PDB file of C-alpha atoms in Angstrom:
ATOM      1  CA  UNK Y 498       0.000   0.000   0.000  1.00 51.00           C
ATOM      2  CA  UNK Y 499       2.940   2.457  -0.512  1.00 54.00           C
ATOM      3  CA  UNK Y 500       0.976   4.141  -3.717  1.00 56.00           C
ATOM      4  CA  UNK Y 501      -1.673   4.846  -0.680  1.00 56.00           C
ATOM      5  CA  UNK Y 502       0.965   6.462   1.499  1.00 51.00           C
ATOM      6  CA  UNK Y 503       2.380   8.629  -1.368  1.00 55.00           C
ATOM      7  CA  UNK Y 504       0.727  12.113  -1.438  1.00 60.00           C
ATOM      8  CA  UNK Y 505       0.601  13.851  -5.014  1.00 61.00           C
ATOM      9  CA  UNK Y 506       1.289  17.682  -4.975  1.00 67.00           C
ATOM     10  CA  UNK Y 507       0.769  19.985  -8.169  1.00 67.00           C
ATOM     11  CA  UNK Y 508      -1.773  21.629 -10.035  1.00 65.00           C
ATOM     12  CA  UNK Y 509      -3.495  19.104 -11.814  1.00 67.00           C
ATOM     13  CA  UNK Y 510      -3.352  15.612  -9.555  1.00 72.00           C
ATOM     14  CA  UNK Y 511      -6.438  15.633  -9.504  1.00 74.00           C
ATOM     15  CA  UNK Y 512      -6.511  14.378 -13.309  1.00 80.00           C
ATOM     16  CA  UNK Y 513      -3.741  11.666 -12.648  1.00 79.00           C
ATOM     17  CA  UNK Y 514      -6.104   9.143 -11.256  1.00 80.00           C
ATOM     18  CA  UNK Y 515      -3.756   6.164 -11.828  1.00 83.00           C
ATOM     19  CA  UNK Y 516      -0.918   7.515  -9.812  1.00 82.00           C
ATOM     20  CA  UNK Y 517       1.228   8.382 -12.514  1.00 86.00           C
ATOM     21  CA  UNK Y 518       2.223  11.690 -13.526  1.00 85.00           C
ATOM     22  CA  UNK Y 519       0.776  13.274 -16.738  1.00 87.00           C
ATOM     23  CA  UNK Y 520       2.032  16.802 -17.506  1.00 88.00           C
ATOM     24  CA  UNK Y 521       1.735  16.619 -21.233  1.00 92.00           C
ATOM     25  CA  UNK Y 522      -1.797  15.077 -21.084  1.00 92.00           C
ATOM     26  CA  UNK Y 523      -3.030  17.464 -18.312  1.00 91.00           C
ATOM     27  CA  UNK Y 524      -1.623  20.921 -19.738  1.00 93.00           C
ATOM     28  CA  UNK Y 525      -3.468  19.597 -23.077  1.00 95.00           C
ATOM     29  CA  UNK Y 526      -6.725  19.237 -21.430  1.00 95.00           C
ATOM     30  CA  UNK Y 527      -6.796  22.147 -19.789  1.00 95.00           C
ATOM     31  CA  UNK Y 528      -5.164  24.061 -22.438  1.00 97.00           C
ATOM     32  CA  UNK Y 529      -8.213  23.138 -24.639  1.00 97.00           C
ATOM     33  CA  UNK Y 530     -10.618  23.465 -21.764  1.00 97.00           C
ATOM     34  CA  UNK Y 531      -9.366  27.215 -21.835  1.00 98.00           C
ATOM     35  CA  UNK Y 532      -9.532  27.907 -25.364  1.00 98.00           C
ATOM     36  CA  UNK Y 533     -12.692  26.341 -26.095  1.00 97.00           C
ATOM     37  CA  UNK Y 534     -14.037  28.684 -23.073  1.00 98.00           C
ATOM     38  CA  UNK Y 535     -12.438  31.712 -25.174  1.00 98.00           C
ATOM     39  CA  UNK Y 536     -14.110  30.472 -28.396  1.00 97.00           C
ATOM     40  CA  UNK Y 537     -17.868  30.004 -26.835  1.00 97.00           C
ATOM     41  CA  UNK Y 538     -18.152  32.904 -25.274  1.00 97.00           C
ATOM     42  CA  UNK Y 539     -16.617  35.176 -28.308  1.00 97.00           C
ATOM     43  CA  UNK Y 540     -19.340  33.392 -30.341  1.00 96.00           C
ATOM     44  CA  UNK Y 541     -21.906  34.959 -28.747  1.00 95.00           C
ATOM     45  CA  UNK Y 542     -21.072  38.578 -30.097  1.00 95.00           C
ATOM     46  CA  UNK Y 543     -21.238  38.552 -34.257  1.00 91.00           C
ATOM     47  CA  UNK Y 544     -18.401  41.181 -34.902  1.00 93.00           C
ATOM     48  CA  UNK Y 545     -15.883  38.666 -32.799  1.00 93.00           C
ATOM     49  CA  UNK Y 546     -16.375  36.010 -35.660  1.00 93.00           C
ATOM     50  CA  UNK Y 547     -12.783  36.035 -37.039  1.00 93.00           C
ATOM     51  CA  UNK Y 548     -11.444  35.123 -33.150  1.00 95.00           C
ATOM     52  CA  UNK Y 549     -14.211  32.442 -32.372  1.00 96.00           C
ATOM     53  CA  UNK Y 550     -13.385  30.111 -35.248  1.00 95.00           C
ATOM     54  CA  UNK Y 551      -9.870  30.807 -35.408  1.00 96.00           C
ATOM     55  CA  UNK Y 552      -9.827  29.613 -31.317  1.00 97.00           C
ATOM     56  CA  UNK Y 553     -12.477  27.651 -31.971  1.00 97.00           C
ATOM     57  CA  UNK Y 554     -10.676  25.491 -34.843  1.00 97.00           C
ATOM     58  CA  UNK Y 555      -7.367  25.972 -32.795  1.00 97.00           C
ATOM     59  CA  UNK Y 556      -9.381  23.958 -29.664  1.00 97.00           C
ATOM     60  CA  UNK Y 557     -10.922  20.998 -32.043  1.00 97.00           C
ATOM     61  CA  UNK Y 558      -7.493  20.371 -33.099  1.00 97.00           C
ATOM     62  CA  UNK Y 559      -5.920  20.317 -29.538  1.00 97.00           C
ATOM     63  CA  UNK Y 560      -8.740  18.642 -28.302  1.00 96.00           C
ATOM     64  CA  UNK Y 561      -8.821  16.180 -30.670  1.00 97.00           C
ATOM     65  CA  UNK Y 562      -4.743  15.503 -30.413  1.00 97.00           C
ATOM     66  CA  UNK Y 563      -5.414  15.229 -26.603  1.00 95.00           C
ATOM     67  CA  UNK Y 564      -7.910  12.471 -27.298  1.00 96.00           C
ATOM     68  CA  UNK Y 565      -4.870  10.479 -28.744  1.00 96.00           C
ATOM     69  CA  UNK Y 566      -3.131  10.811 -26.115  1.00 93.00           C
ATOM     70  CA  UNK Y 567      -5.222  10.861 -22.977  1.00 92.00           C
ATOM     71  CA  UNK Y 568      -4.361   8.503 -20.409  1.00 91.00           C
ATOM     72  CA  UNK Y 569      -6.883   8.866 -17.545  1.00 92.00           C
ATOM     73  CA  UNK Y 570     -10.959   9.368 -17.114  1.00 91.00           C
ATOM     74  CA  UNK Y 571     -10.196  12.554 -15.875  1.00 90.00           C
ATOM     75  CA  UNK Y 572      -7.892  14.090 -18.765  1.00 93.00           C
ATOM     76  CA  UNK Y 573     -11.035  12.926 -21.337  1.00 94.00           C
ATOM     77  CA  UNK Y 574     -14.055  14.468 -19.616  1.00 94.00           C
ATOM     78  CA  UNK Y 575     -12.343  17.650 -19.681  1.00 95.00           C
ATOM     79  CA  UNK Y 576     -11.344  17.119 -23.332  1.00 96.00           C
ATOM     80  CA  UNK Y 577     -14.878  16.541 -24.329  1.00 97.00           C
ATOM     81  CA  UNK Y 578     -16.105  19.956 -22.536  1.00 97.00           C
ATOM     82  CA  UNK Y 579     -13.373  21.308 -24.101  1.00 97.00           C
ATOM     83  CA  UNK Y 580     -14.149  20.205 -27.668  1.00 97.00           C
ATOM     84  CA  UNK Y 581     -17.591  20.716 -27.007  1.00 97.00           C
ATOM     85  CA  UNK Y 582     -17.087  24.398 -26.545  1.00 98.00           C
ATOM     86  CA  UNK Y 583     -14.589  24.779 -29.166  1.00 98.00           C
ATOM     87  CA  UNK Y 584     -17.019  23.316 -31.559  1.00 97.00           C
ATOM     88  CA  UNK Y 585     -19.787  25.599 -30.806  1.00 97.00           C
ATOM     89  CA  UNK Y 586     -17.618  28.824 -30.667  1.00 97.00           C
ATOM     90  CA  UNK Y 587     -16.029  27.468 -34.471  1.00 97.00           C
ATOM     91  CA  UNK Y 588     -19.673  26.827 -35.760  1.00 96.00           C
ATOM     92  CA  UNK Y 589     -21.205  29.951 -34.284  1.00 96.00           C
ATOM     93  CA  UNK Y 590     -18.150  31.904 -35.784  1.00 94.00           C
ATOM     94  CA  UNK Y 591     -18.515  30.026 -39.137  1.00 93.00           C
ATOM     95  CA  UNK Y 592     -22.202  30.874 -39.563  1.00 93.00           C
ATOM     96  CA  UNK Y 593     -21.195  34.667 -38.639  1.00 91.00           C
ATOM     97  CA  UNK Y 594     -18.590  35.377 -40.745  1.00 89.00           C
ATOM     98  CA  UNK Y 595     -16.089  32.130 -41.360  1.00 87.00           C
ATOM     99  CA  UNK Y 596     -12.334  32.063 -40.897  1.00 88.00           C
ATOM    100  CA  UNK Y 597     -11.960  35.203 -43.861  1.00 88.00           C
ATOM    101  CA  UNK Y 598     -14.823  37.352 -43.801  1.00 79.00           C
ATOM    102  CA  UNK Y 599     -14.405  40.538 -44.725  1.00 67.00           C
ATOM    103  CA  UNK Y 600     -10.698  40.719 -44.966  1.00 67.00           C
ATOM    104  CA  UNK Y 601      -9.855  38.796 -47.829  1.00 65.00           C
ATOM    105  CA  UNK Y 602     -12.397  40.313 -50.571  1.00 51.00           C
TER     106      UNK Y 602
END
């Protein structure tokens, strides 16, 4: 029972459910967690279309490389909120405006 006895200090140990450390996996997570926040809420006003599906493309892609390489239970349900948001912020900024509108032509 020495993996009992051990105590875990950091940031995110709470992710690292199988008592291994994760740094890559966790900063990936949350990283996307972020940006997908960023993306969802700059969805939600029309002139802010370029930033929401730039961010929001830049979090499907993170979110989707941290799928790959998610260890733990933990890591994925904050990938999924993350990609979740993501998607709605790059979908919402798609239907407002897409990736170019306005600046090229």
């Amino acid at each position: 029972m020495a993996q009992a006895a051990r105590s875990h200090h950091g940031l995110f140990t709470f992710l690292d459910t199988d008592g291994k450390s994760h740094p890559v996996e966790n900063t990936v997570a949350v990283a996307t967690v972020v940006i997908g926040v960023i993306a969802f809420v700059t969805a939600h006003f029309p002139h802010l279309h370029l930033v929401s599906s730039w961010v929001g493309l830049i979090g499907m892609i993170s979110g989707a490389w941290g799928q790959l390489r998610s260890v733990t239970t933990g890591e994925r349900f904050l990938l999924i909120i993350g990609l979740g948001a993501a998607g709605v912020g790059f979908y919402l900024g798609m239907a407002h405006g897409g990736l170019f509108g306005g600046v090229l032509g």
